[in-house]
mmCIF file of C-alpha atoms in Angstrom:
data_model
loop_
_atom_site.group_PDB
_atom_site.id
_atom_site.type_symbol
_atom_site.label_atom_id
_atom_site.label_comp_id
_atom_site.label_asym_id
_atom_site.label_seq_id
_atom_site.Cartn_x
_atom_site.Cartn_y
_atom_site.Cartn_z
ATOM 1 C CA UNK V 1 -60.452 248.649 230.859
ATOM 2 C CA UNK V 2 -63.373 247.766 233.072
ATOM 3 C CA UNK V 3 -63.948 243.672 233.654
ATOM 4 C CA UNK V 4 -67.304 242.547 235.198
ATOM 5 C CA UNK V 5 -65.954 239.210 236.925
ATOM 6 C CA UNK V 6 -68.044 236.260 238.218
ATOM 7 C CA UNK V 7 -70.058 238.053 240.909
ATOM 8 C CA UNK V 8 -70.661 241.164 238.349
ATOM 9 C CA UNK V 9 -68.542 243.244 240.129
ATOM 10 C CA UNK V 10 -66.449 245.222 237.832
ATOM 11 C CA UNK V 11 -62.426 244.908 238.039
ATOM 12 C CA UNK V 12 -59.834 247.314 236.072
ATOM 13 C CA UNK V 13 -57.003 246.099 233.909
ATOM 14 C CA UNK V 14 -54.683 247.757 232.802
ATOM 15 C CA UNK V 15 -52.372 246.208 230.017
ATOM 16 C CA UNK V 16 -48.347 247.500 231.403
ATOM 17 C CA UNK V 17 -46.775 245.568 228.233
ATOM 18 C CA UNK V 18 -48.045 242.346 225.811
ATOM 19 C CA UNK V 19 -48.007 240.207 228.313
ATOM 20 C CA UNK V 20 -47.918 241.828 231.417
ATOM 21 C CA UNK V 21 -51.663 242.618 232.562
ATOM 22 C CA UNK V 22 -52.387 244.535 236.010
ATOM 23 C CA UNK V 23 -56.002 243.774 237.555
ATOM 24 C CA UNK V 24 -57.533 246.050 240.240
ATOM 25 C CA UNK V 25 -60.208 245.670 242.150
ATOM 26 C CA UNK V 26 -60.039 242.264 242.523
ATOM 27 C CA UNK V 27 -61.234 241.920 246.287
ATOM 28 C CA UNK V 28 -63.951 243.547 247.742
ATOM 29 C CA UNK V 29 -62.559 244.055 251.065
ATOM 30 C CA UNK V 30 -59.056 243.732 251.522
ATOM 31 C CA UNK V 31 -59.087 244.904 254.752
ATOM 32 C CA UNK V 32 -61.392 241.902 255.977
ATOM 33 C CA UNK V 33 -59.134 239.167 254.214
ATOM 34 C CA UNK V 34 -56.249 240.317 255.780
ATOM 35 C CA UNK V 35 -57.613 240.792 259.398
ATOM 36 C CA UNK V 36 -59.264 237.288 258.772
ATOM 37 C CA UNK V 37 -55.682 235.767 257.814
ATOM 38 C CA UNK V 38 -54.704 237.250 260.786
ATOM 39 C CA UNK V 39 -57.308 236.193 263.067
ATOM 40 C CA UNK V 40 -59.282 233.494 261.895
ATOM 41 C CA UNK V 41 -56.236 230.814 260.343
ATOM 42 C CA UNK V 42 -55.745 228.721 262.713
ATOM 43 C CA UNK V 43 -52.173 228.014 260.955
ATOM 44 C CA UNK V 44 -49.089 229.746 262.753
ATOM 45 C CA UNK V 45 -46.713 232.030 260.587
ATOM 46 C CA UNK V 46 -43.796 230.137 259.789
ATOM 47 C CA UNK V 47 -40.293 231.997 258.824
ATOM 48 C CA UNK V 48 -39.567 233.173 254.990
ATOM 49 C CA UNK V 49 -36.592 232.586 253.472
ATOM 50 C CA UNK V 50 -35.170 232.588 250.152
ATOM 51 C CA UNK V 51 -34.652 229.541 248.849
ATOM 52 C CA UNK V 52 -31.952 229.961 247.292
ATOM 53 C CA UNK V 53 -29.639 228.252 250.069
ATOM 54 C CA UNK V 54 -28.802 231.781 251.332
ATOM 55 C CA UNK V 55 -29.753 232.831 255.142
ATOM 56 C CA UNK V 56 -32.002 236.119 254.215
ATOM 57 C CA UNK V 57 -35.213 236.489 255.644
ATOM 58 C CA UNK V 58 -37.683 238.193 253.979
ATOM 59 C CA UNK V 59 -40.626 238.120 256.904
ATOM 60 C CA UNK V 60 -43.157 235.300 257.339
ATOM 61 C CA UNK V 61 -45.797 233.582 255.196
ATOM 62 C CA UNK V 62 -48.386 230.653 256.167
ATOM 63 C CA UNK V 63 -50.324 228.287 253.537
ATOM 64 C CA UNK V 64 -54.168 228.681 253.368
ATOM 65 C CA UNK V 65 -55.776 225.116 252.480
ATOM 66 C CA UNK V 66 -59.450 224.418 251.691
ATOM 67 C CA UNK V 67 -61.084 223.130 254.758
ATOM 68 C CA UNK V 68 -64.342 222.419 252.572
ATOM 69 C CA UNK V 69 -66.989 223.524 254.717
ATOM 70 C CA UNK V 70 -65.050 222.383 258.330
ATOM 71 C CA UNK V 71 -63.929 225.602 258.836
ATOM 72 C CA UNK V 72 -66.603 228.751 257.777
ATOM 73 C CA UNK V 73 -64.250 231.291 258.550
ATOM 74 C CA UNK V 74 -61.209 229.784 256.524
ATOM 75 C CA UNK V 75 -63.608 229.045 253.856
ATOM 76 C CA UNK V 76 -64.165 232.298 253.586
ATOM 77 C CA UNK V 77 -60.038 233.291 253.181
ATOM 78 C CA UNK V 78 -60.329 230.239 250.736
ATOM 79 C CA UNK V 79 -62.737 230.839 248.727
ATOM 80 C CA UNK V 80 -62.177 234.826 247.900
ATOM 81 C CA UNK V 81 -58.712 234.433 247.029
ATOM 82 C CA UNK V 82 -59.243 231.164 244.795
ATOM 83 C CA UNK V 83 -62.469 233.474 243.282
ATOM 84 C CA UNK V 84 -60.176 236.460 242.371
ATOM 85 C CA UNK V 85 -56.819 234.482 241.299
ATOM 86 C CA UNK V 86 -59.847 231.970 238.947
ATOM 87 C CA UNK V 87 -61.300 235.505 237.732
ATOM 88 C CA UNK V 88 -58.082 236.904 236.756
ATOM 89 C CA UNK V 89 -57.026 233.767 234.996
ATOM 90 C CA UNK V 90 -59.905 233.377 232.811
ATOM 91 C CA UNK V 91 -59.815 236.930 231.654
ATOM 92 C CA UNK V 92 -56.163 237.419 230.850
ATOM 93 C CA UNK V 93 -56.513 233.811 228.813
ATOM 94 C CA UNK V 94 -58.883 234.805 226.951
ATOM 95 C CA UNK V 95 -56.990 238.110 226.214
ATOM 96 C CA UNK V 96 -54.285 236.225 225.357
ATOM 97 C CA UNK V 97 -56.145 234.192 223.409
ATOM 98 C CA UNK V 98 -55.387 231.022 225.543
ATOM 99 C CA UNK V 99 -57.953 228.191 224.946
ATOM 100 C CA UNK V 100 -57.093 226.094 227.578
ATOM 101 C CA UNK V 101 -58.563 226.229 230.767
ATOM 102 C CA UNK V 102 -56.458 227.357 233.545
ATOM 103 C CA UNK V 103 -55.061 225.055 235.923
ATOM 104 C CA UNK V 104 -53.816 227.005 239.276
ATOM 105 C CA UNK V 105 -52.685 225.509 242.434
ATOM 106 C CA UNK V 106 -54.760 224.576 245.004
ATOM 107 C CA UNK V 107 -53.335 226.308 247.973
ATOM 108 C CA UNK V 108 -52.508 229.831 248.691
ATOM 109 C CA UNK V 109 -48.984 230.858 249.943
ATOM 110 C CA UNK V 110 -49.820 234.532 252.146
ATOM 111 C CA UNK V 111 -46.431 235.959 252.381
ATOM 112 C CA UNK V 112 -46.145 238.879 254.816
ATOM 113 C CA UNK V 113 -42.589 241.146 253.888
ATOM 114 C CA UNK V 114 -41.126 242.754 256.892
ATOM 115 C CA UNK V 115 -39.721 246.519 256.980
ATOM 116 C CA UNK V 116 -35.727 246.240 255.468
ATOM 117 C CA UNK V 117 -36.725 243.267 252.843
ATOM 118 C CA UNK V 118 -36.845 242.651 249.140
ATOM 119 C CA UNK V 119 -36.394 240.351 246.439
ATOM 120 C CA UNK V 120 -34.102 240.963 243.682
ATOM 121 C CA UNK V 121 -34.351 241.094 240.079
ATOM 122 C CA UNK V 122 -35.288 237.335 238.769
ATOM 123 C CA UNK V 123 -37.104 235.391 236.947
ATOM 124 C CA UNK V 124 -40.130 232.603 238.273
ATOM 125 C CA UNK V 125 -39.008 229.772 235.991
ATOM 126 C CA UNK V 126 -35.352 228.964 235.158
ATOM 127 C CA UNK V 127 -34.180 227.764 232.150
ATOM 128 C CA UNK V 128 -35.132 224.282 231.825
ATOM 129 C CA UNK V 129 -38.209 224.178 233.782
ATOM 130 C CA UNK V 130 -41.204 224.511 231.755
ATOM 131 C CA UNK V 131 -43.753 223.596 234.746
ATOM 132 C CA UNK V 132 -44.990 227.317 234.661
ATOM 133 C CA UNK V 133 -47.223 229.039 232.222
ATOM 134 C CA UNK V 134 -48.139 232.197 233.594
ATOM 135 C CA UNK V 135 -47.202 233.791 236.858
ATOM 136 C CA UNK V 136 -49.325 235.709 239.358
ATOM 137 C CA UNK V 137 -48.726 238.265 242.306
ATOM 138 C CA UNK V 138 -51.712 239.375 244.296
ATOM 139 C CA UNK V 139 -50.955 242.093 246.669
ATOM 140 C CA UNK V 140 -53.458 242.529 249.813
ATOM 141 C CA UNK V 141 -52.936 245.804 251.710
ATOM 142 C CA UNK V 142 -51.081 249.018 250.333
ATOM 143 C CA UNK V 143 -50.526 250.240 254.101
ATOM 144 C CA UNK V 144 -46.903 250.674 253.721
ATOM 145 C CA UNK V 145 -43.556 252.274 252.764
ATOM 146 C CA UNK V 146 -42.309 251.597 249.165
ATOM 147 C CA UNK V 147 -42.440 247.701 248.244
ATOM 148 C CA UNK V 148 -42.648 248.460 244.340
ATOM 149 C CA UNK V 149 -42.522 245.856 241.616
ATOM 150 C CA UNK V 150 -40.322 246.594 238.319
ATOM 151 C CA UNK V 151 -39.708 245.087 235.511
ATOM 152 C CA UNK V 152 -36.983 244.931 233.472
ATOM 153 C CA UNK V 153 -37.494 242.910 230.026
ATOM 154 C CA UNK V 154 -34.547 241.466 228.368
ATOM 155 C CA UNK V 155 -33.791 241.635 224.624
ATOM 156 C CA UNK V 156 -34.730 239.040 222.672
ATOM 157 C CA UNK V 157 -31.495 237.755 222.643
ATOM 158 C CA UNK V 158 -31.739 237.731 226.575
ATOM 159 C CA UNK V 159 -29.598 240.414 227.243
ATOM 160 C CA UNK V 160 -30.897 242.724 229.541
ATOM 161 C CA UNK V 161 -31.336 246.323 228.148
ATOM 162 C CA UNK V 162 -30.347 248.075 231.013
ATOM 163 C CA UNK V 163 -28.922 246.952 234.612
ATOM 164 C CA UNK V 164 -30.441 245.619 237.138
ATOM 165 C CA UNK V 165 -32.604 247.759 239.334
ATOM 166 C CA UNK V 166 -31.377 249.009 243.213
ATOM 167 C CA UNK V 167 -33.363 247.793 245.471
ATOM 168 C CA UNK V 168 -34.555 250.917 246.774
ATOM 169 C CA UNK V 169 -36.918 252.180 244.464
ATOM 170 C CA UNK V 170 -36.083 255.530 244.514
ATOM 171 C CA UNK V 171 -32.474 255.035 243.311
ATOM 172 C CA UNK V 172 -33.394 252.765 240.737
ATOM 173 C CA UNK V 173 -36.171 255.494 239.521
ATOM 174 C CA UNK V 174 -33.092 258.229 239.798
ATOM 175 C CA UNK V 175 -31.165 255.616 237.658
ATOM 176 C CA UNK V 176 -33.709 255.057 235.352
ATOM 177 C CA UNK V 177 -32.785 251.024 235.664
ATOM 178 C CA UNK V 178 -36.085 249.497 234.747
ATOM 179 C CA UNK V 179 -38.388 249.071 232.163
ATOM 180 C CA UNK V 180 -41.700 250.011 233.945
ATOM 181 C CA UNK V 181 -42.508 249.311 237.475
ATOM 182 C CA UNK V 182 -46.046 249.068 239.644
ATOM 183 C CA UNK V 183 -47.082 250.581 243.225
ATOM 184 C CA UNK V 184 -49.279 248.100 243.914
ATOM 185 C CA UNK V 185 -52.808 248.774 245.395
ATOM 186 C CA UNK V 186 -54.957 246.601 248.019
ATOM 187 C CA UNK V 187 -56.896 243.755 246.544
ATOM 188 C CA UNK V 188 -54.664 243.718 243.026
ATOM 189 C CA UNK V 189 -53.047 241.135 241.101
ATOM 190 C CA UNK V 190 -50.169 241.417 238.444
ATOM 191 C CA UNK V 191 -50.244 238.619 235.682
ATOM 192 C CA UNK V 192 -46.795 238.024 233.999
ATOM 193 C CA UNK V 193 -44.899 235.450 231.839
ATOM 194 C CA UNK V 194 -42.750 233.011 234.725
ATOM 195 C CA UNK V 195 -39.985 232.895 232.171
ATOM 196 C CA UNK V 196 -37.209 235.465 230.380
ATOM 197 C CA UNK V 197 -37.592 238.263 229.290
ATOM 198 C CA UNK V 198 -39.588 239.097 232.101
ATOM 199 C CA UNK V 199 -37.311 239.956 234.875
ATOM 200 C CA UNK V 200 -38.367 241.833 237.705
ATOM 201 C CA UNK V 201 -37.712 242.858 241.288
ATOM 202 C CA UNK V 202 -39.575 243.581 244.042
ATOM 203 C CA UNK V 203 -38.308 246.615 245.725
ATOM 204 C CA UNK V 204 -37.364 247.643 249.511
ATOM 205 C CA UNK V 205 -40.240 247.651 252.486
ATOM 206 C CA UNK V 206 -39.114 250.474 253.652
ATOM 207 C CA UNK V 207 -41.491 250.539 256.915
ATOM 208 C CA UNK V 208 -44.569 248.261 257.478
ATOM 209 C CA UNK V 209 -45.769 245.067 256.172
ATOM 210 C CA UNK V 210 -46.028 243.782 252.877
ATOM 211 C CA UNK V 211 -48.880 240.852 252.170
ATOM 212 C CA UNK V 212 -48.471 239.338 248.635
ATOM 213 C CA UNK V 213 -49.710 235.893 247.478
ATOM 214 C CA UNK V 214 -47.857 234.476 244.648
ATOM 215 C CA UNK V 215 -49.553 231.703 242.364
ATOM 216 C CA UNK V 216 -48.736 230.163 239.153
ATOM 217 C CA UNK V 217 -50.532 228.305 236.193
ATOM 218 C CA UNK V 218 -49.281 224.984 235.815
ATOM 219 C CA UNK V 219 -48.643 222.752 232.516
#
């Protein structure tokens, strides 16, 4: 389905189950934002771990903060991915027939995956924590070697229907142990419940870099 968004540009989405929603065309340039995150932030890359307590490395990521008019080039990093995360939003609330207005944070975690990396099969909110509504993943560049996203949805009792996925994507297609999964495209964004039954993986880097930006919509 085309979306005109803010700016009247038009954006695709593509509904992958109820509640799962993939947007495309949500950047203009993606190749600009991430040679500007490159160049222009002044902030170093930091190390990415999980935070799990465990010692795996999954590349590095840096924070991008409004400078609010200090900075023009930041501003610009700023202010296109808070435009395409606020488009998103709007339209898959008022799919979903949400009334209330979305309420994102207001910073911007660019995570960059390195070649031999992935994160396994999970969920964004455990049980007990009902800070998240909805969970996004924007994905930047598509310059690189598998890095899939699968889901795999859980019965409604919570079980899940099949096993959980291999993290190379190619066995886990052989396997058939997934639900449906996403190659995702420069300058997209995936829009999912944070919560069971929507468990999902995102699958081996096999060579390159990955850029994704997670963000959620808080209570």
């Amino acid at each position: 389905m085309k979306i005109i968004n803010t700016k009247g540009v038009i954006m695709d989405r593509e509904i992958l189950e109820e509640k799962v929603y993939y947007y495309t065309n949500v950047i203009e340039d993606p190749t600009k934002l991430v040679e500007a995150i490159e160049k222009d932030n002044k902030d170093e890359w930091g190390e990415w771990m999980a935070c799990s307590g465990q010692p795996y490395v999954y590349g590095t990521d840096k924070t991008i903060k409004p400078t609010e008019g200090v900075d023009e080039k930041n501003d610009y990093i700023y202010q296109t991915l808070q435009k395409a995360f606020d488009d998103v939003a709007r339209d898959y609330a008022a799919a979903q027939g949400i009334t209330e207005e979305p309420k994102l944070f207001p910073m911007y975690p660019v995570k960059k995956y390195m070649a031999g990396t992935f994160m396994g099969a999970h969920f964004d909110q455990q049980e007990g924590d009902e800070r998240l509504k909805v969970s996004f993943v924007m994905y930047l560049n598509d310059d690189y070697e598998g890095g899939e996203i699968s889901f795999t949805i859980a019965s409604p009792e919570g079980v899940l229907q099949s096993a959980s996925p291999e993290p190379d994507f190619d066995e886990a297609r052989e396997n058939g142990n997934y639900t449906f999964y996403v190659k995702p495209k420069a300058g997209s964004i995936i829009v999912f419940p944070p919560s069971p039954p929507y468990h999902h993986t995102a699958h081996l880097v096999k060579s390159g870099y990955k850029y994704m930006v997670p963000q959620h919509w808080i209570h």
